[in-house]
Structures are given as C-alpha cells and as structure tokens.
XYZ file of N, CA and C in Angstrom:
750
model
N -110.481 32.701 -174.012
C -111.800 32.095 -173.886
C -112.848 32.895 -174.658
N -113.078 33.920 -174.460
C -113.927 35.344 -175.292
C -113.668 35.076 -176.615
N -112.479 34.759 -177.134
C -111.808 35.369 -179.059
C -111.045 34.128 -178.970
N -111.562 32.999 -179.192
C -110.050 31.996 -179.796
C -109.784 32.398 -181.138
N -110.531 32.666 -181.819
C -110.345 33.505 -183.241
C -108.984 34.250 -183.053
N -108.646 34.733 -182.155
C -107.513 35.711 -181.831
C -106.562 34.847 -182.021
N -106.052 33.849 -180.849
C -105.286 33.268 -180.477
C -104.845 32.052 -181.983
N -106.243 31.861 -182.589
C -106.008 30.210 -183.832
C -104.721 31.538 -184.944
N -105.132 32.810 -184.895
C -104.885 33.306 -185.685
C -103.382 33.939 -185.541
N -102.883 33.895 -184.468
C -101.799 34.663 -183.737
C -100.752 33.036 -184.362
N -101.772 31.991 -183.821
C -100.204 30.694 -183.462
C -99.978 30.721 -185.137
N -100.965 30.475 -186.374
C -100.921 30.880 -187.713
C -99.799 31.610 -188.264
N -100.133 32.911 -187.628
C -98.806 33.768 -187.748
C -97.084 33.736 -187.237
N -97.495 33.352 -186.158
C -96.085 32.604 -185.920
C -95.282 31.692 -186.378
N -96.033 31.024 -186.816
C -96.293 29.750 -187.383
C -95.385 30.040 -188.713
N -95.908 30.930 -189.224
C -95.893 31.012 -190.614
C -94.235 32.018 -190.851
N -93.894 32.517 -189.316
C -92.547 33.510 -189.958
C -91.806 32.531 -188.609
N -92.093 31.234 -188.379
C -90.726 30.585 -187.396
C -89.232 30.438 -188.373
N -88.573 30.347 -187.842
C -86.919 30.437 -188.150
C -86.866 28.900 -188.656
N -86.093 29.437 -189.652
C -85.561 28.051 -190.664
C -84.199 28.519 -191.172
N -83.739 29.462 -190.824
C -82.266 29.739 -190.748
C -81.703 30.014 -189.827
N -80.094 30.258 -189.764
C -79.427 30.255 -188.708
C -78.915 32.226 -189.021
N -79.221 33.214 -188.301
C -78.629 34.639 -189.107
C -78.189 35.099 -187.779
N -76.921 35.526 -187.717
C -76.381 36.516 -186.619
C -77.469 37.253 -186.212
N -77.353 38.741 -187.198
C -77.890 39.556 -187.464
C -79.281 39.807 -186.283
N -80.062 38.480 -187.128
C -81.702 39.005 -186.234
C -81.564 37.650 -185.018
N -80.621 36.775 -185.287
C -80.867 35.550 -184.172
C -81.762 35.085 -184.620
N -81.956 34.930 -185.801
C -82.992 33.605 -186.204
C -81.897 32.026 -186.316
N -83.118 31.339 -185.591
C -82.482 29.716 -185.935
C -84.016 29.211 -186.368
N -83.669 27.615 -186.795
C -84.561 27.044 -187.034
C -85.560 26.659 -185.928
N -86.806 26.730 -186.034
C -87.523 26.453 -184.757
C -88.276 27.617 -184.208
N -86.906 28.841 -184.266
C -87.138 29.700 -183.255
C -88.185 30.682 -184.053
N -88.946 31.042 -182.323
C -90.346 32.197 -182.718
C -89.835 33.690 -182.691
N -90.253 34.399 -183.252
C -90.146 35.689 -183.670
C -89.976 36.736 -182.502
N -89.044 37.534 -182.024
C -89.950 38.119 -181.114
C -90.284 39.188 -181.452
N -89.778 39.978 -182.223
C -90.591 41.221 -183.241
C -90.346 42.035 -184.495
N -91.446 42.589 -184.832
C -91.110 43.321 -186.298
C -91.089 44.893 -185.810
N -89.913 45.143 -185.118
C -89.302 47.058 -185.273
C -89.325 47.543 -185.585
N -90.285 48.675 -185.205
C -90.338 50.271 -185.791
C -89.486 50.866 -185.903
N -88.499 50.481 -185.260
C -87.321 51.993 -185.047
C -86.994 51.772 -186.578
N -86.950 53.412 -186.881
C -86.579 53.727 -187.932
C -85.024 53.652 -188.373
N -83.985 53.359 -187.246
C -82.587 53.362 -187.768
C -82.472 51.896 -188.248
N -83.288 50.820 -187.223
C -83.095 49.522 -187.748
C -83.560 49.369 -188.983
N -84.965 50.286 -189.232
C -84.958 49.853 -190.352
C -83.789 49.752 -192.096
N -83.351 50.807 -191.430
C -82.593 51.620 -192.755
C -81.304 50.600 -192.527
N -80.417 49.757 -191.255
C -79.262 49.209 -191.440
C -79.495 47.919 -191.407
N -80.640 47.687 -191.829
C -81.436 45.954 -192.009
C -81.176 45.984 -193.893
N -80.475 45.111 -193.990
C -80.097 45.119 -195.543
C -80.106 43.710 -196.535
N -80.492 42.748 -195.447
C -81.412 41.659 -195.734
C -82.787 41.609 -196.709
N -82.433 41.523 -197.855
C -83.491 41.820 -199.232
C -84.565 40.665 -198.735
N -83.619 38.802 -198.568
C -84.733 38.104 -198.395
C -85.724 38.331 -197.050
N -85.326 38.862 -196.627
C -86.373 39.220 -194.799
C -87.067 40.390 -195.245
N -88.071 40.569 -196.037
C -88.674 41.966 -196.646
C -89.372 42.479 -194.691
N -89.573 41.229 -194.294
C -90.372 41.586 -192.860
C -89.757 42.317 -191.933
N -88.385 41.931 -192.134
C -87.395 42.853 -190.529
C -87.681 42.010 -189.762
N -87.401 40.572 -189.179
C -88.267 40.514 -188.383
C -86.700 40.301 -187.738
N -86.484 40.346 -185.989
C -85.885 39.639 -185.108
C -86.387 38.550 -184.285
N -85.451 37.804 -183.497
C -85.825 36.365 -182.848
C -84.815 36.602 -182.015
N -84.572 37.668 -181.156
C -83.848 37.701 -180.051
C -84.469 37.337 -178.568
N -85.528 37.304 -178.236
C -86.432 36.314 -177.321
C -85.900 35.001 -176.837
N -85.400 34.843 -175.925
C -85.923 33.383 -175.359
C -86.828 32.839 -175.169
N -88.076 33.169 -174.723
C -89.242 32.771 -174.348
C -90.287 32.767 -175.142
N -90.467 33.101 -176.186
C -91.180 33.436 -177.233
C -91.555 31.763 -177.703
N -90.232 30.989 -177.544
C -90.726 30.061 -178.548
C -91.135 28.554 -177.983
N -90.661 28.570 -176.530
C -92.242 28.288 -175.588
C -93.099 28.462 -175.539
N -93.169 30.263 -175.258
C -94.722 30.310 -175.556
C -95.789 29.460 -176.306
N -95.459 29.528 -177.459
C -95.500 29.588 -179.063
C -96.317 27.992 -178.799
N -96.057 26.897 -177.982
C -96.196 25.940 -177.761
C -96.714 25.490 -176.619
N -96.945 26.448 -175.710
C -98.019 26.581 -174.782
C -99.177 27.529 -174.972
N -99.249 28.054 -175.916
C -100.321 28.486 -176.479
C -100.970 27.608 -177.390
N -100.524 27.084 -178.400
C -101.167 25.420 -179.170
C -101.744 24.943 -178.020
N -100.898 24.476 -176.988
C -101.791 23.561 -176.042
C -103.090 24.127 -175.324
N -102.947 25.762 -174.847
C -103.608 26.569 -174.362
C -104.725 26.256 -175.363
N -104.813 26.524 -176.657
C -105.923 27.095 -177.451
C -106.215 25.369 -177.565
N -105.985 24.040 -177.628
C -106.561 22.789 -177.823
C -107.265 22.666 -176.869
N -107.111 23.042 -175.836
C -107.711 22.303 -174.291
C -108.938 23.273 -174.681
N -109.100 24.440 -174.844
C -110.180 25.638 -174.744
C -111.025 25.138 -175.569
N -111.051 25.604 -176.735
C -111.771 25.294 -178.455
C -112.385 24.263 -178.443
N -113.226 24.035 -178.730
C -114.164 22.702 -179.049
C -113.800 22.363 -180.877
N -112.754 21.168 -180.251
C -112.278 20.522 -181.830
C -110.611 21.175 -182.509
N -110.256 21.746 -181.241
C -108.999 22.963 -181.118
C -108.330 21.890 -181.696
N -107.961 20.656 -181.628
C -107.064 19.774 -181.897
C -106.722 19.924 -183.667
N -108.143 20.225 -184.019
C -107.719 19.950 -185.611
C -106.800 21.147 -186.520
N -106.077 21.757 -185.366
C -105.210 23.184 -185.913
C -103.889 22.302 -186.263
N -104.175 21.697 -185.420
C -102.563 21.005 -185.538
C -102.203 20.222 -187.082
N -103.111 20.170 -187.758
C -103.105 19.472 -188.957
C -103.297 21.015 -190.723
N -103.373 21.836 -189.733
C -103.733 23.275 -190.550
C -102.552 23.264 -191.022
N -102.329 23.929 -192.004
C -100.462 24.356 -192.660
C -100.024 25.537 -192.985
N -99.228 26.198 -193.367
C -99.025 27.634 -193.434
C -97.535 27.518 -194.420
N -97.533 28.600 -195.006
C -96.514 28.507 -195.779
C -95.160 29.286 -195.233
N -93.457 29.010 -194.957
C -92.834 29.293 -194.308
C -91.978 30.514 -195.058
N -90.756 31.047 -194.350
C -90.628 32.037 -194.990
C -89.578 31.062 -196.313
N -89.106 30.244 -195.957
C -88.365 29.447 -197.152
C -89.254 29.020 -198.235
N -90.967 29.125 -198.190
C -91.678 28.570 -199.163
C -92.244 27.476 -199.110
N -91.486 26.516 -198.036
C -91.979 24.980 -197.743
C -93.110 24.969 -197.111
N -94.047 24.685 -197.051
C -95.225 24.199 -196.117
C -95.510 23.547 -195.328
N -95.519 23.711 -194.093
C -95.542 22.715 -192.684
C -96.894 23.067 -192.050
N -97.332 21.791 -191.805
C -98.270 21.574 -190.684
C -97.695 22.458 -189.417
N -98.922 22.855 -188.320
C -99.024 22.992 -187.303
C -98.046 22.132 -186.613
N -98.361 20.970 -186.179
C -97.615 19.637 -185.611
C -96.195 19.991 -185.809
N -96.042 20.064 -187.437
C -94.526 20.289 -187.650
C -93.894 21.608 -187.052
N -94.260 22.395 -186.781
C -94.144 23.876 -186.139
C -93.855 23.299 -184.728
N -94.634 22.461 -184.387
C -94.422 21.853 -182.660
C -93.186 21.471 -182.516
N -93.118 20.860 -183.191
C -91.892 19.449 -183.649
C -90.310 20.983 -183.962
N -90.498 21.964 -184.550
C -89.439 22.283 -184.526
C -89.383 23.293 -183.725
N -89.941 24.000 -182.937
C -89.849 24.387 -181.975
C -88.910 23.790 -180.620
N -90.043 22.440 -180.408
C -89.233 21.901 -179.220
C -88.374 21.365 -179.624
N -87.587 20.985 -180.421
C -86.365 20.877 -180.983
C -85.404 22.064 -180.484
N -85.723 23.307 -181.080
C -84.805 24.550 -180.523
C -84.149 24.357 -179.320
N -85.870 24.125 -178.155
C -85.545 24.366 -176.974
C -84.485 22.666 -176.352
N -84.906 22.017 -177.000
C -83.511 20.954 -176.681
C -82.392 21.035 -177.043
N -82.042 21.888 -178.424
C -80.753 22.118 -178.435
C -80.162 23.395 -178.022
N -80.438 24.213 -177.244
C -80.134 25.178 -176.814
C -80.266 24.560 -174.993
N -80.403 23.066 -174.424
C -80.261 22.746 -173.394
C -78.638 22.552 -173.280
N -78.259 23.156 -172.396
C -76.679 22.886 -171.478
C -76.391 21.772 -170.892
N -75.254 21.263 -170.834
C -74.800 20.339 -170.103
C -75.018 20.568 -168.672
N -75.553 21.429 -168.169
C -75.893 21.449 -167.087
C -77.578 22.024 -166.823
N -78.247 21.076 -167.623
C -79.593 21.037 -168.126
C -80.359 22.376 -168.059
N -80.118 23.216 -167.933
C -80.569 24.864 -168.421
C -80.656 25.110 -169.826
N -81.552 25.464 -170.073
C -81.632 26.341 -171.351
C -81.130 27.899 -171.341
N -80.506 28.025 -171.857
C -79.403 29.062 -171.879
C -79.584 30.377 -173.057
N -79.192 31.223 -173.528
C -79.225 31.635 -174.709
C -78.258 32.711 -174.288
N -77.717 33.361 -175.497
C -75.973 34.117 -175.374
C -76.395 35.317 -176.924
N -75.892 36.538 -176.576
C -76.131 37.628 -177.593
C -75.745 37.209 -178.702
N -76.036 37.042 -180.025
C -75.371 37.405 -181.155
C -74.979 38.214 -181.770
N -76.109 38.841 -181.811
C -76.376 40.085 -183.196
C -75.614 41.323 -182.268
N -75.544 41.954 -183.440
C -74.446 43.311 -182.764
C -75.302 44.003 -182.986
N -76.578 44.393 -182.940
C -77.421 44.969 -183.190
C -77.434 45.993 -181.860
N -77.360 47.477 -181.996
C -77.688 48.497 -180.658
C -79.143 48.268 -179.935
N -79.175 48.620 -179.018
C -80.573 48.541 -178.282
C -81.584 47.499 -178.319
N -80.968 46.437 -178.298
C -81.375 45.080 -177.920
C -80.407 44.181 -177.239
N -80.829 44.101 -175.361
C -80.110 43.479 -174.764
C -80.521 42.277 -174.540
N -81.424 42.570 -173.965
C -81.701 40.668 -172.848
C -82.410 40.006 -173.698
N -83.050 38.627 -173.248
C -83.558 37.722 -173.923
C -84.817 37.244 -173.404
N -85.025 37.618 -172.012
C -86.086 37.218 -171.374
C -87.184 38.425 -171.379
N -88.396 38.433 -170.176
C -88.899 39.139 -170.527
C -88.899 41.218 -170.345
N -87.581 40.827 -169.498
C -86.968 42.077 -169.136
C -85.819 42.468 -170.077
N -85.757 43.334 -171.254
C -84.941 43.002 -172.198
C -84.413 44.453 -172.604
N -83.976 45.196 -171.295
C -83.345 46.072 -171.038
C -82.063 46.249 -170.820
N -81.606 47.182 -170.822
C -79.772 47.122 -170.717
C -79.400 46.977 -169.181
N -80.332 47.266 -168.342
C -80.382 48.168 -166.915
C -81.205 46.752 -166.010
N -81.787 45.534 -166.792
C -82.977 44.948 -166.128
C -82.201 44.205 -165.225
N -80.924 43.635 -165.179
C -80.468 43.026 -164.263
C -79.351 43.497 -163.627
N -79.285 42.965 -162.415
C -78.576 44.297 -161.750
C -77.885 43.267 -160.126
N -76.578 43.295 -160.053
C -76.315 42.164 -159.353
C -76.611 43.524 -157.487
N -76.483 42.769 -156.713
C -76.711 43.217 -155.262
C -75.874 44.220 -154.940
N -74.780 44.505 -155.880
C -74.016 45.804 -155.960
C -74.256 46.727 -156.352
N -75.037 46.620 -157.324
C -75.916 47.420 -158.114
C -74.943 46.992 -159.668
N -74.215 47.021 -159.613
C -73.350 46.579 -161.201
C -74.230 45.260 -162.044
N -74.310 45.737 -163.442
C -74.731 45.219 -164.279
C -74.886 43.983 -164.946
N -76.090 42.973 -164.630
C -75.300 41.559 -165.430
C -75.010 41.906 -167.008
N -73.640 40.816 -167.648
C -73.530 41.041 -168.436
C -73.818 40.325 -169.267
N -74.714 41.129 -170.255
C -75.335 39.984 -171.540
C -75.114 39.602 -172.904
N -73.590 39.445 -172.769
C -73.216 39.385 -173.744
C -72.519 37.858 -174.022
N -72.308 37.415 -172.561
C -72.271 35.729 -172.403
C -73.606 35.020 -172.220
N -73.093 34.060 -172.052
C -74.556 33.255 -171.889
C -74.737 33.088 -170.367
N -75.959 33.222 -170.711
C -77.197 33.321 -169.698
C -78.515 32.841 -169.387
N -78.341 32.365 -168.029
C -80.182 31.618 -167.867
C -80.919 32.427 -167.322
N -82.245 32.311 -167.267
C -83.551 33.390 -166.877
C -84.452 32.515 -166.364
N -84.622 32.535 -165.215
C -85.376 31.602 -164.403
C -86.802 30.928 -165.158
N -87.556 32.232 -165.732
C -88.471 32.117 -166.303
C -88.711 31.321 -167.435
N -87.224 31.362 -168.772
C -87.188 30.382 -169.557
C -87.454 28.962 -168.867
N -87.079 28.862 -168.172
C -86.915 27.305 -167.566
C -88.012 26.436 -167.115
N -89.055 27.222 -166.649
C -90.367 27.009 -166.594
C -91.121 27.177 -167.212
N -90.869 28.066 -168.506
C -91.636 28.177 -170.106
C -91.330 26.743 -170.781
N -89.956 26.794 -170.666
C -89.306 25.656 -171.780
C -89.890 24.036 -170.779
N -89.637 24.031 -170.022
C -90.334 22.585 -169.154
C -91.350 22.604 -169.471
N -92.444 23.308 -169.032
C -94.069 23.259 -169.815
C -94.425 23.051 -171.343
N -93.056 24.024 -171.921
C -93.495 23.740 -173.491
C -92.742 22.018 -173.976
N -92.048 21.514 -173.397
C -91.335 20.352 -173.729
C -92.290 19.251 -173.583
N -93.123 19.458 -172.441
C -93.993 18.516 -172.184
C -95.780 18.900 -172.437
N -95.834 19.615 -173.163
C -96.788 20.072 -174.027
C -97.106 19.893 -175.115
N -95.809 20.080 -175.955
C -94.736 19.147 -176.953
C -95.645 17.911 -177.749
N -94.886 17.208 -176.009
C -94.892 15.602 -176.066
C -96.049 15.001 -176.177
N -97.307 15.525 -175.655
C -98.337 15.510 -175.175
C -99.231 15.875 -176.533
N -98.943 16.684 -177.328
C -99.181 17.173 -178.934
C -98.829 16.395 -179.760
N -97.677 15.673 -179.839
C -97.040 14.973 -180.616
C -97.388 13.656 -180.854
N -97.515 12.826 -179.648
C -97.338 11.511 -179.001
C -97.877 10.912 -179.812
N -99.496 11.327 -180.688
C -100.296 10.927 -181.025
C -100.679 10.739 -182.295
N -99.311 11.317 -183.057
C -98.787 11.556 -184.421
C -97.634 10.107 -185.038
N -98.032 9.751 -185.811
C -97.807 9.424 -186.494
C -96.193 9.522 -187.120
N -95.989 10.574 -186.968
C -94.418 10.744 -187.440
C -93.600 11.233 -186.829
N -93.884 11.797 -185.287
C -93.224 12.199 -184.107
C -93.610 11.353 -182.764
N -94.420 10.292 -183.286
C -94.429 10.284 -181.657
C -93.341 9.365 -180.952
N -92.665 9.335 -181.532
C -91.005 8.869 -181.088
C -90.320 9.868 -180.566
N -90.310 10.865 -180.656
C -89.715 12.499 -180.056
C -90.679 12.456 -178.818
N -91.945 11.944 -178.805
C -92.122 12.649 -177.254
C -91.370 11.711 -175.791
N -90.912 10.612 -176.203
C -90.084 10.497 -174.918
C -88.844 11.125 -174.707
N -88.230 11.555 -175.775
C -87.026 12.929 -175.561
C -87.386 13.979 -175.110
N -88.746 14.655 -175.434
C -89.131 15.971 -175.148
C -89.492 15.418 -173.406
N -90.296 14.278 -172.910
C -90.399 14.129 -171.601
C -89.188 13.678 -170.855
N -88.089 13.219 -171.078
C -86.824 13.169 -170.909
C -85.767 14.666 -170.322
N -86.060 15.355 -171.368
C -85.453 16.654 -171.165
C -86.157 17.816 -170.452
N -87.546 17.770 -170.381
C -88.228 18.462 -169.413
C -87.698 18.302 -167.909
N -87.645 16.957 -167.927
C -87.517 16.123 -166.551
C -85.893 16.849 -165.940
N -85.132 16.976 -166.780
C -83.815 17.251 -166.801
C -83.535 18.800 -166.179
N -84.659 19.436 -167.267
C -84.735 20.658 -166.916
C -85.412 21.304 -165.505
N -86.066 20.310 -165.177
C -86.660 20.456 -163.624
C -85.447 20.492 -162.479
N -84.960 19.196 -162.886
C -83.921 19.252 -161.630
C -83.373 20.279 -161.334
N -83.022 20.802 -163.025
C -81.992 22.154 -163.339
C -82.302 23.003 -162.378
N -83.321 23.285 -162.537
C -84.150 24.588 -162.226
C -84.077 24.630 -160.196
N -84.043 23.603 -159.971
C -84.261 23.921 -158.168
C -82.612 23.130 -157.988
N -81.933 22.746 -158.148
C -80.341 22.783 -158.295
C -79.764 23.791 -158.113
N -80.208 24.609 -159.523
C -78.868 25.744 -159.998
C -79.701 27.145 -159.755
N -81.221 27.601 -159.813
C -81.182 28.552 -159.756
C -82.169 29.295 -158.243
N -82.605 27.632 -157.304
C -83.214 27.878 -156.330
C -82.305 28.211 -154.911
N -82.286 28.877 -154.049
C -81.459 29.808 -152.928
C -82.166 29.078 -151.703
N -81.685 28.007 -151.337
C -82.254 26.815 -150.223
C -82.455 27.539 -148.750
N -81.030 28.824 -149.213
C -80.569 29.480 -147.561
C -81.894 30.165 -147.480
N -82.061 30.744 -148.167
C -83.100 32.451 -148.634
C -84.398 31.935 -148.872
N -84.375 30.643 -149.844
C -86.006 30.658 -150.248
C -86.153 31.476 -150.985
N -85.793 31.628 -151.766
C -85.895 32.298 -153.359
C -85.038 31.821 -154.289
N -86.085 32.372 -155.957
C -85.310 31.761 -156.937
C -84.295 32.917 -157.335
N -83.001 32.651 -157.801
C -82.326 34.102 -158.309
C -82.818 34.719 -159.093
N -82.066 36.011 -159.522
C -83.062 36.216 -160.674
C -82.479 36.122 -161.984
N -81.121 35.400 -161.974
C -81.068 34.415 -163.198
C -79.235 33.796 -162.876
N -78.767 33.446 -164.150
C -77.354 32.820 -163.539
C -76.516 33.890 -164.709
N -75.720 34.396 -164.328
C -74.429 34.562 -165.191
C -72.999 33.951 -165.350
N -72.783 34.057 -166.624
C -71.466 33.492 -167.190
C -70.568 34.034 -166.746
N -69.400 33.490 -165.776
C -68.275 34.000 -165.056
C -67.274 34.566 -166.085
N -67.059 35.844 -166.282
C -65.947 36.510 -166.717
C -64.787 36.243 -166.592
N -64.264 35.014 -165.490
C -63.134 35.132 -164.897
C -62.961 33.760 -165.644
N -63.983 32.937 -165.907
C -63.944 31.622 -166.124
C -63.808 31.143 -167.557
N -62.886 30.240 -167.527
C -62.464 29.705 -168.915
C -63.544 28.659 -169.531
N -63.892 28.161 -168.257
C -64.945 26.575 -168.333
C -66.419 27.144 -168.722
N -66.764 28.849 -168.686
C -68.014 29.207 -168.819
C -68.978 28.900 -167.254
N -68.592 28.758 -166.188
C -69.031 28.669 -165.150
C -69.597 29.564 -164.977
N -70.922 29.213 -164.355
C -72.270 30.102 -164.581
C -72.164 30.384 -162.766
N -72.411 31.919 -162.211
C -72.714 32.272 -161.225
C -73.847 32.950 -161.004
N -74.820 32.563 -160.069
C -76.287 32.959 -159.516
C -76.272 34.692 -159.326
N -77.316 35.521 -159.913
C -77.283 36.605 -159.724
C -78.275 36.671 -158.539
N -77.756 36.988 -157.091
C -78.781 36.341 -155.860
C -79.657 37.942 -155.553
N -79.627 38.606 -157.086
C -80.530 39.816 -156.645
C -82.396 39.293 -155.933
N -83.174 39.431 -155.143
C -84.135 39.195 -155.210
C -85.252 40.542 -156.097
N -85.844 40.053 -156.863
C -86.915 40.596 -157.236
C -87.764 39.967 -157.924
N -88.900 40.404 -159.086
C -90.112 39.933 -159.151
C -90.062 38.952 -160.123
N -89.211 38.478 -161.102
C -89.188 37.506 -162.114
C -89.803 36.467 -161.662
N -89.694 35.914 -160.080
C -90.104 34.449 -160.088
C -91.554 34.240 -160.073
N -92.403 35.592 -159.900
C -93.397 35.394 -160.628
C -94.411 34.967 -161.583
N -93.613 35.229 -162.566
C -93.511 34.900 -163.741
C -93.725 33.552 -163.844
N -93.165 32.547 -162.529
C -92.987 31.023 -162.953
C -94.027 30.218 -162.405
N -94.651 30.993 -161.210
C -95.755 30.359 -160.376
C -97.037 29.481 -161.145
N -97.599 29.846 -162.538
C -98.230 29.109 -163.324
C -97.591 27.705 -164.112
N -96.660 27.726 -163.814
C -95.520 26.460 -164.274
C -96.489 25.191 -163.477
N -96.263 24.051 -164.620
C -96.561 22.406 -164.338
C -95.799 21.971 -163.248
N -94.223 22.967 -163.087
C -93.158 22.190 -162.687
C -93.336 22.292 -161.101
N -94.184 22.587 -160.439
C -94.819 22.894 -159.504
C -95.833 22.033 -159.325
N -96.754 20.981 -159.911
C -97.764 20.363 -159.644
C -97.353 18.982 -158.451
N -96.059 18.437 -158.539
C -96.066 17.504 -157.733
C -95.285 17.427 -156.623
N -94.712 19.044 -156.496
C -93.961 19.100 -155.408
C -94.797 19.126 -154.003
C-alpha cells in the first residue's frame, strides 16, 4: 500500500526471468517463478550453464503462486493497477510476453503439476547439495515425522501451504484472464481445477480426528503406486494457509 512502485517492479522482474525451459539442474520449467539467484560461492563455480549468465534456480513450489497473487494483490490496490497486465518484458529466450501472458503460463504450471489425486505436488530434481524442500521450510531437518525421523524429499511431495497458494492463484488466474481476449477460455479450467484442489486439500491433508491440517503428505517408500502418506506431525505451517479464499464459504 506505502510503495506499489515496489511490488509493479518486483512482478516485472519475475516476469521477465519465468521459466521457458525444462533444466534438471536449476528445476526450471515453463511457467515456473524463480526462487533465487545464490550466493554461495561453490554453486557458483559448478553452475556451468553459459546460457543462464543469472544462476538463477526454480526449486520453490510456492513462488509461482505467489507470483499471481501478487498481480491480483497489486490490481485491487493501485488505482488503474489493471493496466500492468498489458505491460511486456522481455524473456530469458528473447520472446516478449505481456503480463497476462506471464498469468496464463504460470497457472498453467500449477495445473500441470496437479495429481490425480488433485494436489499439487512437486518431487526433487536437481542433484544440487544444500537445497532440500520446496515449500517455505526448505531445510534438510524442516520436516520431521512424530518419531522424529526425517521426511523424505526426494519423492514427491505435498505442502499444505502450496495448496492454498495454488487454489487462490488458480482462481486469481481466472479472474485476470476471463476478460482477455485470448484466454478467457482457460478461466473455466483454472476455476475447475481450483475447485478440485479444494476438495484435495480437506480430503487428503485435513486430520477430522485431531482438527488439524498435517504438515504435509509423503510418498510411501514401500509403495509401488506412489501412495502418498500424511506426515500427522502438528506444527505451525497451517498458518501459513489461514489468509486462503479457500476458507471464505466454509
């Protein structure tokens, strides 16, 4: 509210280094938002990617929600915020996309990274040292089952918090889009799959006995099918979700 100057200038930047490739390495896909440019000096030196002069990684889940609840954040605020969406920025491939189009491939990501068992999910790639998790606890140590033993993040995995980023940003999306001209056929998919992702969310990761949300699901080790089991640690992540839409009509 103080600096939208901050914020027009931040989504710009994002904007301008989103993923248009698919790379082990940093976990860039198309769509996906950045989650940072690393100091550590060893990454720098075994980063050998000439075209990425930036370093950048996209190991984040949540980042690229954000990314799209902040557009909406900064339209509702700004007097005339709407006309960003028509601003353009040049990508790291050279092509030039509108704002809008940045929307448009974003929530794309977050639909194809939805599970058959309507979670948005995300699973390690990069063999990269000292980058574990994906959410906003992205420590080696951050999850920790009731035994105290380690979830493991090297399968795939949901984070309560994505789920209520990605629902808000899907239908934020739609709500951005609708009104366009060359997407607004995508916003009944993006309100489609939000919807999907709701159920998900008080289904698979809400504790009916307890009254709490877990604090995320892991991929069964034992399991061939990828069967996801509830890590029923309680702690503070579900925090994190209390500003969620997905909450307005319960």
């Amino acid at each position: 509210h103080d600096n939208p100057q901050i914020a027009h200038d931040v989504i710009l930047k994002l904007a301008q280094f989103q993923g248009v490739a698919s790379c082990q390495k940093s976990e860039e896909d198309p769509g996906k938002i950045m989650h940072e440019q690393p100091s550590d000096k060893l990454l720098q030196l075994i980063w050998t990617d000439k075209n990425d002069p930036e370093k950048l990684v996209y190991f984040a889940g949540d980042s690229t929600p954000m990314f799209i609840n902040l557009i909406k954040d900064y339209i509702e605020v700004v007097q005339d915020g709407h006309k960003i969406l028509s601003e353009t920025v040049q990508k790291k491939d050279g092509q030039t996309e509108s704002i809008v189009d940045c929307v448009r491939n974003s929530a794309n990501w977050i639909v194809d990274n939805i599970g058959s068992d309507g979670l948005v999910s995300v699973k390690r790639r990069s063999k990269l040292e000292n980058f574990f998790g994906h959410g906003w606890k992205d420590s080696a140590t951050a999850y920790i089952h009731e035994d105290g033993s380690l979830v493991r993040t090297t399968g795939r995995i949901v984070y309560p918090e994505i789920q209520t980023l990605s629902y808000d940003a899907l239908k934020n999306a739609a709500e951005l889009i609708e009104q366009d001209d060359k997407y607004w056929d995508l916003a009944e998919t993006y309100y489609l799959q939000a919807n999907k992702i709701k159920r998900a969310i008080f289904s698979s990761l809400w504790n009916n006995d307890d009254q709490y949300f877990v604090s995320c699901l892991e991929q069964d080790p034992k399991s061939k099918q990828m069967r996801m089991m509830p890590v029923e640690t309680v702690e503070s992540t579900a925090g994190r979700m209390l500003d969620s839409r997905i909450f307005d009509e319960l």
